[in-house]
mmCIF file with all atom_site columns, C-alpha atoms in Angstrom:
data_model
loop_
_atom_site.group_PDB
_atom_site.id
_atom_site.type_symbol
_atom_site.label_atom_id
_atom_site.label_alt_id
_atom_site.label_comp_id
_atom_site.label_asym_id
_atom_site.label_entity_id
_atom_site.label_seq_id
_atom_site.pdbx_PDB_ins_code
_atom_site.Cartn_x
_atom_site.Cartn_y
_atom_site.Cartn_z
_atom_site.occupancy
_atom_site.B_iso_or_equiv
_atom_site.pdbx_formal_charge
_atom_site.auth_seq_id
_atom_site.auth_comp_id
_atom_site.auth_asym_id
_atom_site.auth_atom_id
_atom_site.pdbx_PDB_model_num
ATOM 1  C CA . UNK A 1 1  ? -5.025 10.726  -24.363 1.00 76.00 ? 1  UNK A CA 1
ATOM 2  C CA . UNK A 1 2  ? -3.374 9.868   -21.150 1.00 88.00 ? 2  UNK A CA 1
ATOM 3  C CA . UNK A 1 3  ? -0.756 6.741   -20.543 1.00 95.00 ? 3  UNK A CA 1
ATOM 4  C CA . UNK A 1 4  ? -1.844 5.810   -17.000 1.00 96.00 ? 4  UNK A CA 1
ATOM 5  C CA . UNK A 1 5  ? 1.036  3.306   -15.247 1.00 97.00 ? 5  UNK A CA 1
ATOM 6  C CA . UNK A 1 6  ? 0.590  0.563   -12.268 1.00 97.00 ? 6  UNK A CA 1
ATOM 7  C CA . UNK A 1 7  ? 2.643  -1.117  -9.708  1.00 97.00 ? 7  UNK A CA 1
ATOM 8  C CA . UNK A 1 8  ? 2.475  -2.871  -6.697  1.00 97.00 ? 8  UNK A CA 1
ATOM 9  C CA . UNK A 1 9  ? 2.889  -2.549  -3.452  1.00 96.00 ? 9  UNK A CA 1
ATOM 10 C CA . UNK A 1 10 ? 3.397  -4.507  -0.255  1.00 97.00 ? 10 UNK A CA 1
ATOM 11 C CA . UNK A 1 11 ? 2.346  -2.255  2.921   1.00 97.00 ? 11 UNK A CA 1
ATOM 12 C CA . UNK A 1 12 ? 2.576  -3.124  6.565   1.00 98.00 ? 12 UNK A CA 1
ATOM 13 C CA . UNK A 1 13 ? 1.741  -1.465  10.114  1.00 98.00 ? 13 UNK A CA 1
ATOM 14 C CA . UNK A 1 14 ? 1.589  -2.826  13.304  1.00 97.00 ? 14 UNK A CA 1
ATOM 15 C CA . UNK A 1 15 ? -1.557 -0.466  13.910  1.00 97.00 ? 15 UNK A CA 1
ATOM 16 C CA . UNK A 1 16 ? -4.123 -1.177  10.872  1.00 98.00 ? 16 UNK A CA 1
ATOM 17 C CA . UNK A 1 17 ? -4.834 -1.886  7.747   1.00 98.00 ? 17 UNK A CA 1
ATOM 18 C CA . UNK A 1 18 ? -5.997 1.552   7.203   1.00 97.00 ? 18 UNK A CA 1
ATOM 19 C CA . UNK A 1 19 ? -2.542 2.641   8.260   1.00 98.00 ? 19 UNK A CA 1
ATOM 20 C CA . UNK A 1 20 ? -1.042 0.165   5.796   1.00 98.00 ? 20 UNK A CA 1
ATOM 21 C CA . UNK A 1 21 ? -2.410 2.083   2.947   1.00 97.00 ? 21 UNK A CA 1
ATOM 22 C CA . UNK A 1 22 ? -1.414 5.297   4.721   1.00 97.00 ? 22 UNK A CA 1
ATOM 23 C CA . UNK A 1 23 ? 1.897  4.690   4.524   1.00 97.00 ? 23 UNK A CA 1
ATOM 24 C CA . UNK A 1 24 ? 2.033  2.810   0.905   1.00 97.00 ? 24 UNK A CA 1
ATOM 25 C CA . UNK A 1 25 ? 0.449  6.205   -0.773  1.00 97.00 ? 25 UNK A CA 1
ATOM 26 C CA . UNK A 1 26 ? 2.845  8.682   1.781   1.00 97.00 ? 26 UNK A CA 1
ATOM 27 C CA . UNK A 1 27 ? 5.578  6.693   0.407   1.00 96.00 ? 27 UNK A CA 1
ATOM 28 C CA . UNK A 1 28 ? 4.908  6.427   -3.523  1.00 97.00 ? 28 UNK A CA 1
ATOM 29 C CA . UNK A 1 29 ? 4.178  10.077  -3.452  1.00 96.00 ? 29 UNK A CA 1
ATOM 30 C CA . UNK A 1 30 ? 7.443  11.223  -2.578  1.00 97.00 ? 30 UNK A CA 1
ATOM 31 C CA . UNK A 1 31 ? 9.500  9.370   -5.423  1.00 95.00 ? 31 UNK A CA 1
ATOM 32 C CA . UNK A 1 32 ? 6.335  8.663   -8.274  1.00 96.00 ? 32 UNK A CA 1
ATOM 33 C CA . UNK A 1 33 ? 4.087  12.085  -9.563  1.00 95.00 ? 33 UNK A CA 1
ATOM 34 C CA . UNK A 1 34 ? 0.991  12.065  -10.788 1.00 95.00 ? 34 UNK A CA 1
ATOM 35 C CA . UNK A 1 35 ? -0.317 8.903   -8.431  1.00 96.00 ? 35 UNK A CA 1
ATOM 36 C CA . UNK A 1 36 ? -3.921 8.808   -9.249  1.00 96.00 ? 36 UNK A CA 1
ATOM 37 C CA . UNK A 1 37 ? -5.562 6.203   -7.681  1.00 96.00 ? 37 UNK A CA 1
ATOM 38 C CA . UNK A 1 38 ? -5.065 2.756   -5.439  1.00 97.00 ? 38 UNK A CA 1
ATOM 39 C CA . UNK A 1 39 ? -6.335 -0.215  -5.804  1.00 97.00 ? 39 UNK A CA 1
ATOM 40 C CA . UNK A 1 40 ? -6.520 -2.788  -2.507  1.00 97.00 ? 40 UNK A CA 1
ATOM 41 C CA . UNK A 1 41 ? -5.660 -6.575  -4.024  1.00 97.00 ? 41 UNK A CA 1
ATOM 42 C CA . UNK A 1 42 ? -5.713 -8.145  -0.461  1.00 98.00 ? 42 UNK A CA 1
ATOM 43 C CA . UNK A 1 43 ? -5.329 -7.477  3.059   1.00 98.00 ? 43 UNK A CA 1
ATOM 44 C CA . UNK A 1 44 ? -3.665 -10.283 5.641   1.00 98.00 ? 44 UNK A CA 1
ATOM 45 C CA . UNK A 1 45 ? -2.808 -10.261 9.013   1.00 98.00 ? 45 UNK A CA 1
ATOM 46 C CA . UNK A 1 46 ? 0.513  -11.994 11.212  1.00 98.00 ? 46 UNK A CA 1
ATOM 47 C CA . UNK A 1 47 ? -0.885 -13.514 14.014  1.00 98.00 ? 47 UNK A CA 1
ATOM 48 C CA . UNK A 1 48 ? 1.504  -14.863 16.899  1.00 98.00 ? 48 UNK A CA 1
ATOM 49 C CA . UNK A 1 49 ? 0.167  -16.464 20.657  1.00 98.00 ? 49 UNK A CA 1
ATOM 50 C CA . UNK A 1 50 ? -2.865 -15.261 19.203  1.00 97.00 ? 50 UNK A CA 1
ATOM 51 C CA . UNK A 1 51 ? -2.386 -11.894 18.862  1.00 97.00 ? 51 UNK A CA 1
ATOM 52 C CA . UNK A 1 52 ? -2.292 -9.766  15.466  1.00 97.00 ? 52 UNK A CA 1
ATOM 53 C CA . UNK A 1 53 ? 1.034  -8.388  15.269  1.00 98.00 ? 53 UNK A CA 1
ATOM 54 C CA . UNK A 1 54 ? 0.955  -6.936  11.673  1.00 98.00 ? 54 UNK A CA 1
ATOM 55 C CA . UNK A 1 55 ? -1.564 -6.181  9.128   1.00 98.00 ? 55 UNK A CA 1
ATOM 56 C CA . UNK A 1 56 ? 0.030  -6.112  4.965   1.00 98.00 ? 56 UNK A CA 1
ATOM 57 C CA . UNK A 1 57 ? -1.590 -4.888  2.324   1.00 98.00 ? 57 UNK A CA 1
ATOM 58 C CA . UNK A 1 58 ? -1.836 -5.816  -1.289  1.00 98.00 ? 58 UNK A CA 1
ATOM 59 C CA . UNK A 1 59 ? -2.143 -2.595  -3.783  1.00 97.00 ? 59 UNK A CA 1
ATOM 60 C CA . UNK A 1 60 ? -1.881 -1.779  -7.299  1.00 98.00 ? 60 UNK A CA 1
ATOM 61 C CA . UNK A 1 61 ? -1.025 2.249   -7.706  1.00 98.00 ? 61 UNK A CA 1
ATOM 62 C CA . UNK A 1 62 ? -1.803 3.842   -10.337 1.00 98.00 ? 62 UNK A CA 1
ATOM 63 C CA . UNK A 1 63 ? 0.331  7.518   -11.854 1.00 97.00 ? 63 UNK A CA 1
ATOM 64 C CA . UNK A 1 64 ? -0.065 8.990   -14.961 1.00 97.00 ? 64 UNK A CA 1
ATOM 65 C CA . UNK A 1 65 ? 3.143  8.871   -17.371 1.00 95.00 ? 65 UNK A CA 1
ATOM 66 C CA . UNK A 1 66 ? 4.204  12.291  -18.257 1.00 88.00 ? 66 UNK A CA 1
#
């Protein structure tokens, strides 16, 4: 029986939501082993002068505890 732990992260990108998600997963897998999945909980944009300047995502990332 596996035990799974979930951590919640916020990631940002100036390009897109997809890039913010990719950055979060890449950064997490540098220090956390056995990552099994991610759930995007929320997406948000920062707008300045009528233009999107930042994409933000809240994610829950799951990994198997050894």
